[in-house]
């Protein structure tokens, strides 16, 4: 059975029961097709395992973990490409604890973001104001202290929610690029009005929420 979300010119072959209807949202479509591909690979793996049931236990290789570990050079190349995509954003990569990368993202003169990585997977983020210190007393990136300003505390919370939204374990580079594209939308944090109420301030705060699909600005209460 041949299924397609984009029409007859771009198809994905699916073997097995007919899946649920394909979503319309582009990010959901990407997750949908990645899931189908993962399911197909799992079916093929099960078939190979069934065919090898007769192999002697002494000859059967020991199962290997499936955790995706990418070479540091590959991670560096992905981050470098993303850095070149956005002139308003600069990304500095360091590895203070060995192989795990840490990013210091500076977005114009608006904010700075500390991004803690595990291979090419984003573990956590801390958003601070452009003029706030992002280092500890010994000169290391401070991955624990939150911003002194409520507006950047809000953006930190929204960034954590964004990490839950942009999940695609099979394509971590797409996840990082999507997250950085979303983060870049805060370049006008103090200039963009709310798309629902039209106001710049609500309870003394600018619109701190950015829609994951359209990147439009909303106040926290207006987005619901």
Coordinates of N, CA, C and O in Angstrom, one line a residue, residues 5-109:
X5 N 1.6 12.0 2.2 CA 1.0 13.3 2.8 C 1.1 14.4 1.8 O 0.5 15.4 2.0
X6 N 2.0 14.3 0.8 CA 2.3 15.4 0.0 C 1.8 15.3 -1.4 O 2.0 16.1 -2.3
X7 N 1.1 14.2 -1.8 CA 0.6 14.0 -3.1 C 1.3 12.9 -3.8 O 2.2 12.2 -3.3
X8 N 1.0 12.6 -5.1 CA 1.5 11.5 -5.8 C 3.0 11.6 -6.1 O 3.7 10.6 -6.4
X9 N 3.6 12.8 -6.0 CA 5.0 12.9 -6.4 C 6.0 12.5 -5.4 O 7.1 12.3 -5.6
X10 N 5.5 12.5 -4.1 CA 6.4 12.1 -3.0 C 5.7 11.1 -2.1 O 4.7 11.3 -1.5
X11 N 6.2 9.8 -2.1 CA 5.5 8.8 -1.5 C 6.4 8.0 -0.5 O 7.6 8.1 -0.6
X12 N 5.7 7.3 0.4 CA 6.4 6.5 1.3 C 5.8 5.1 1.3 O 4.6 5.0 1.5
X13 N 6.5 4.1 1.1 CA 6.0 2.7 1.1 C 5.8 2.2 2.5 O 6.7 2.3 3.3
X14 N 4.6 1.7 2.8 CA 4.3 1.2 4.1 C 3.8 -0.3 3.9 O 2.9 -0.5 3.1
X15 N 4.5 -1.2 4.6 CA 4.0 -2.5 4.6 C 3.4 -2.9 5.9 O 4.0 -2.8 7.0
X16 N 2.1 -3.4 5.9 CA 1.4 -3.7 7.1 C 0.1 -3.1 7.1 O -0.4 -2.6 6.1
X17 N -0.6 -3.0 8.3 CA -1.9 -2.5 8.4 C -1.9 -1.0 8.0 O -1.0 -0.3 8.2
X18 N -3.1 -0.6 7.6 CA -3.2 0.8 7.2 C -3.1 1.7 8.4 O -3.9 1.5 9.4
X19 N -2.2 2.7 8.5 CA -2.1 3.5 9.6 C -3.2 4.6 9.7 O -4.0 4.7 8.8
X20 N -3.1 5.4 10.8 CA -4.1 6.4 11.0 C -3.9 7.5 9.9 O -2.9 7.6 9.3
X21 N -4.9 8.4 9.8 CA -4.8 9.5 8.8 C -3.6 10.4 9.0 O -3.2 10.6 10.2
X22 N -3.0 10.8 7.9 CA -1.8 11.6 8.0 C -2.2 13.0 8.5 O -3.1 13.6 8.0
X23 N -1.4 13.6 9.4 CA -1.7 14.9 9.9 C -1.4 16.0 8.9 O -0.6 15.8 8.0
X24 N -2.0 17.2 9.1 CA -1.8 18.3 8.2 C -0.6 19.2 8.6 O 0.0 19.8 7.7
X25 N -0.3 19.3 9.9 CA 0.8 20.1 10.3 C 2.1 19.6 9.8 O 2.4 18.4 9.9
X26 N 3.0 20.5 9.2 CA 4.3 20.0 8.7 C 5.1 19.2 9.7 O 5.7 18.2 9.3
X27 N 5.2 19.7 10.9 CA 6.0 19.0 11.9 C 5.4 17.7 12.3 O 6.1 16.7 12.4
X28 N 4.1 17.7 12.4 CA 3.4 16.4 12.7 C 3.6 15.4 11.5 O 3.7 14.2 11.8
X29 N 3.6 15.9 10.3 CA 3.8 15.1 9.1 C 5.2 14.4 9.2 O 5.4 13.2 9.0
X30 N 6.2 15.2 9.6 CA 7.6 14.7 9.7 C 7.7 13.6 10.8 O 8.3 12.6 10.6
X31 N 7.0 13.8 11.9 CA 7.0 12.8 13.0 C 6.3 11.6 12.5 O 6.6 10.5 12.8
X32 N 5.2 11.8 11.8 CA 4.3 10.7 11.3 C 5.1 9.8 10.4 O 5.2 8.6 10.5
X33 N 5.8 10.3 9.4 CA 6.6 9.5 8.4 C 7.8 8.9 9.1 O 8.2 7.8 8.7
X34 N 8.4 9.6 10.0 CA 9.6 9.0 10.7 C 9.1 7.8 11.5 O 9.8 6.8 11.6
X35 N 7.9 7.9 12.1 CA 7.4 6.8 12.8 C 7.1 5.6 12.0 O 7.3 4.4 12.3
X36 N 6.6 5.8 10.8 CA 6.3 4.8 9.8 C 7.6 4.1 9.4 O 7.7 2.9 9.3
X37 N 8.6 4.9 9.1 CA 9.9 4.4 8.7 C 10.5 3.5 9.9 O 11.1 2.5 9.6
X38 N 10.4 4.1 11.1 CA 10.9 3.3 12.2 C 10.2 2.0 12.4 O 10.8 1.0 12.7
X39 N 8.9 2.0 12.2 CA 8.1 0.8 12.3 C 8.5 -0.3 11.3 O 8.6 -1.5 11.5
X40 N 8.8 0.2 10.1 CA 9.2 -0.7 9.0 C 10.5 -1.3 9.3 O 10.7 -2.5 9.1
X41 N 11.5 -0.5 9.8 CA 12.8 -1.0 10.1 C 12.7 -2.0 11.3 O 13.4 -3.1 11.3
X42 N 11.8 -1.8 12.2 CA 11.6 -2.7 13.3 C 11.0 -4.1 12.8 O 11.4 -5.1 13.3
X43 N 10.1 -4.0 11.8 CA 9.5 -5.2 11.3 C 10.6 -6.0 10.6 O 10.7 -7.2 10.7
X44 N 11.5 -5.3 9.8 CA 12.6 -6.0 9.1 C 13.5 -6.6 10.1 O 14.0 -7.7 9.9
X45 N 13.8 -5.9 11.2 CA 14.7 -6.5 12.2 C 14.1 -7.7 12.9 O 14.8 -8.7 13.1
X46 N 12.8 -7.7 13.1 CA 12.1 -8.9 13.7 C 12.2 -10.1 12.8 O 12.4 -11.2 13.2
X47 N 12.0 -9.8 11.5 CA 12.1 -10.9 10.5 C 13.5 -11.5 10.5 O 13.6 -12.7 10.4
X48 N 14.5 -10.6 10.5 CA 15.9 -11.2 10.5 C 16.1 -12.0 11.8 O 16.8 -13.0 11.7
X49 N 15.6 -11.5 12.9 CA 15.8 -12.2 14.1 C 15.1 -13.6 14.1 O 15.6 -14.6 14.6
X50 N 13.9 -13.7 13.5 CA 13.2 -14.9 13.4 C 13.9 -15.9 12.5 O 14.0 -17.1 12.7
X51 N 14.6 -15.4 11.4 CA 15.3 -16.3 10.5 C 16.6 -16.8 11.2 O 17.2 -17.8 10.7
X52 N 17.0 -16.2 12.2 CA 18.3 -16.6 12.9 C 18.0 -17.4 14.1 O 19.0 -17.6 14.9
X53 N 16.8 -17.8 14.4 CA 16.5 -18.6 15.6 C 17.2 -19.9 15.7 O 17.5 -20.4 16.8
X54 N 17.6 -20.4 14.5 CA 18.3 -21.7 14.5 C 19.8 -21.6 14.8 O 20.5 -22.6 14.9
X55 N 20.3 -20.4 14.8 CA 21.7 -20.2 15.0 C 22.1 -20.6 16.4 O 21.4 -20.4 17.4
X56 N 23.2 -21.3 16.6 CA 23.7 -21.7 17.9 C 23.9 -20.6 18.8 O 24.3 -19.5 18.4
X57 N 23.6 -20.8 20.1 CA 23.8 -19.7 21.1 C 25.2 -19.2 21.2 O 25.5 -18.1 21.4
X58 N 26.2 -20.2 20.9 CA 27.6 -19.8 21.0 C 27.9 -18.8 19.9 O 28.8 -18.0 20.0
X59 N 27.2 -19.0 18.7 CA 27.5 -18.1 17.6 C 26.7 -16.9 17.5 O 27.0 -16.0 16.7
X60 N 25.7 -16.8 18.3 CA 24.8 -15.7 18.3 C 25.5 -14.5 18.9 O 26.0 -14.5 20.0
X61 N 25.6 -13.3 18.2 CA 26.3 -12.2 18.7 C 25.5 -11.5 19.9 O 24.3 -11.6 19.9
X62 N 26.2 -10.9 20.8 CA 25.6 -10.3 21.9 C 24.9 -9.0 21.4 O 25.4 -8.3 20.6
X63 N 23.7 -8.8 22.0 CA 22.9 -7.7 21.6 C 23.6 -6.4 22.0 O 24.2 -6.2 23.1
X64 N 23.5 -5.4 21.1 CA 24.2 -4.1 21.3 C 23.1 -3.0 21.6 O 22.0 -3.1 21.2
X65 N 23.5 -2.1 22.4 CA 22.5 -1.0 22.8 C 22.2 -0.2 21.5 O 23.0 0.0 20.6
X66 N 21.0 0.4 21.5 CA 20.5 1.1 20.4 C 20.6 2.6 20.5 O 20.1 3.4 19.7
X67 N 21.3 3.1 21.6 CA 21.4 4.5 21.9 C 22.2 5.2 20.7 O 23.3 4.7 20.4
X68 N 21.7 6.3 20.2 CA 22.3 6.9 19.1 C 23.4 7.8 19.6 O 23.1 8.8 20.3
X69 N 24.6 7.5 19.3 CA 25.8 8.3 19.7 C 26.5 8.8 18.5 O 26.9 8.0 17.6
X70 N 26.5 10.1 18.3 CA 27.1 10.7 17.1 C 28.5 11.3 17.3 O 28.8 11.7 18.4
X71 N 29.4 11.2 16.4 CA 30.7 11.7 16.5 C 30.7 13.2 16.8 O 29.9 13.9 16.3
X72 N 31.6 13.6 17.7 CA 31.7 15.1 18.0 C 31.8 16.0 16.8 O 31.3 17.0 16.7
X73 N 32.6 15.5 15.8 CA 32.8 16.3 14.6 C 31.5 16.5 13.8 O 31.3 17.5 13.3
X74 N 30.6 15.5 13.8 CA 29.3 15.6 13.2 C 28.5 16.6 13.9 O 27.8 17.5 13.2
X75 N 28.5 16.6 15.2 CA 27.8 17.6 16.0 C 28.3 19.0 15.7 O 27.5 19.9 15.5
X76 N 29.6 19.1 15.7 CA 30.2 20.4 15.4 C 29.7 21.0 14.0 O 29.4 22.1 13.8
X77 N 29.7 20.1 13.0 CA 29.3 20.5 11.6 C 27.9 20.9 11.6 O 27.5 21.9 10.9
X78 N 27.0 20.2 12.3 CA 25.6 20.6 12.3 C 25.4 21.9 13.0 O 24.7 22.8 12.5
X79 N 26.0 22.2 14.1 CA 25.9 23.4 14.8 C 26.5 24.6 14.0 O 26.0 25.7 13.9
X80 N 27.6 24.3 13.3 CA 28.2 25.3 12.4 C 27.3 25.7 11.3 O 27.2 26.9 11.0
X81 N 26.6 24.8 10.7 CA 25.7 25.1 9.6 C 24.5 25.9 10.1 O 24.1 26.9 9.5
X82 N 24.0 25.6 11.3 CA 22.9 26.3 11.9 C 23.3 27.7 12.2 O 22.6 28.7 12.0
X83 N 24.6 27.9 12.7 CA 25.1 29.2 13.0 C 25.1 30.1 11.8 O 24.9 31.3 11.9
X84 N 25.5 29.5 10.7 CA 25.5 30.3 9.4 C 24.1 30.6 8.9 O 24.0 31.5 8.0
X85 N 23.1 29.9 9.3 CA 21.8 30.1 8.8 C 21.2 31.5 9.3 O 20.4 32.1 8.5
X86 N 21.5 31.9 10.5 CA 20.9 33.1 11.1 C 21.9 34.2 11.4 O 22.7 34.0 12.4
X87 N 22.0 35.2 10.6 CA 23.0 36.3 10.9 C 22.8 37.0 12.2 O 23.7 37.4 12.8
X88 N 21.5 37.0 12.7 CA 21.3 37.7 14.0 C 21.7 36.8 15.2 O 21.7 37.3 16.3
X89 N 22.0 35.6 15.0 CA 22.3 34.7 16.1 C 23.7 34.2 16.0 O 24.2 33.8 14.9
X90 N 24.4 34.2 17.1 CA 25.8 33.6 17.1 C 25.7 32.4 18.1 O 25.1 32.5 19.2
X91 N 26.4 31.3 17.8 CA 26.5 30.1 18.6 C 27.9 29.8 18.8 O 28.7 29.5 17.9
X92 N 28.3 29.7 20.1 CA 29.6 29.3 20.5 C 29.5 28.0 21.2 O 28.8 27.8 22.2
X93 N 30.3 27.0 20.7 CA 30.2 25.6 21.2 C 31.5 25.4 22.0 O 32.6 25.7 21.6
X94 N 31.3 24.7 23.1 CA 32.4 24.3 24.0 C 32.1 22.9 24.6 O 31.0 22.5 24.6
X95 N 33.2 22.3 25.0 CA 33.0 21.0 25.7 C 33.8 20.9 27.0 O 34.9 20.3 27.1
X96 N 33.3 21.6 28.0 CA 34.1 21.7 29.3 C 34.1 20.4 30.0 O 35.0 20.2 30.8
X97 N 33.2 19.4 29.7 CA 33.2 18.2 30.5 C 33.6 17.0 29.6 O 33.2 15.9 29.9
X98 N 34.3 17.2 28.5 CA 34.7 16.1 27.7 C 33.9 16.2 26.3 O 34.1 17.1 25.6
X99 N 33.1 15.1 26.0 CA 32.5 15.0 24.7 C 31.2 15.7 24.6 O 30.8 16.1 23.5
X100 N 30.5 15.9 25.7 CA 29.2 16.6 25.7 C 29.4 18.1 25.4 O 30.2 18.8 26.0
X101 N 28.6 18.6 24.4 CA 28.7 20.0 24.0 C 27.8 20.9 24.8 O 26.7 20.5 25.3
X102 N 28.2 22.1 25.0 CA 27.4 23.2 25.6 C 27.5 24.4 24.6 O 28.5 24.7 24.1
X103 N 26.3 25.0 24.4 CA 26.2 26.1 23.5 C 25.9 27.3 24.2 O 25.0 27.3 25.1
X104 N 26.5 28.4 23.8 CA 26.1 29.8 24.3 C 25.5 30.5 23.0 O 26.3 30.8 22.1
X105 N 24.2 30.7 23.0 CA 23.5 31.3 21.9 C 23.2 32.7 22.2 O 22.6 33.0 23.3
X106 N 23.7 33.6 21.4 CA 23.4 35.1 21.6 C 22.5 35.5 20.5 O 22.9 35.4 19.3
X107 N 21.4 36.1 20.8 CA 20.4 36.5 19.8 C 20.3 38.0 19.8 O 19.7 38.7 20.7
X108 N 21.0 38.6 18.8 CA 21.1 40.1 18.8 C 21.6 40.6 20.1 O 22.5 40.2 20.7
X109 N 20.9 41.7 20.5 CA 21.2 42.3 21.8 C 20.0 42.1 22.7 O 19.7 43.0 23.6

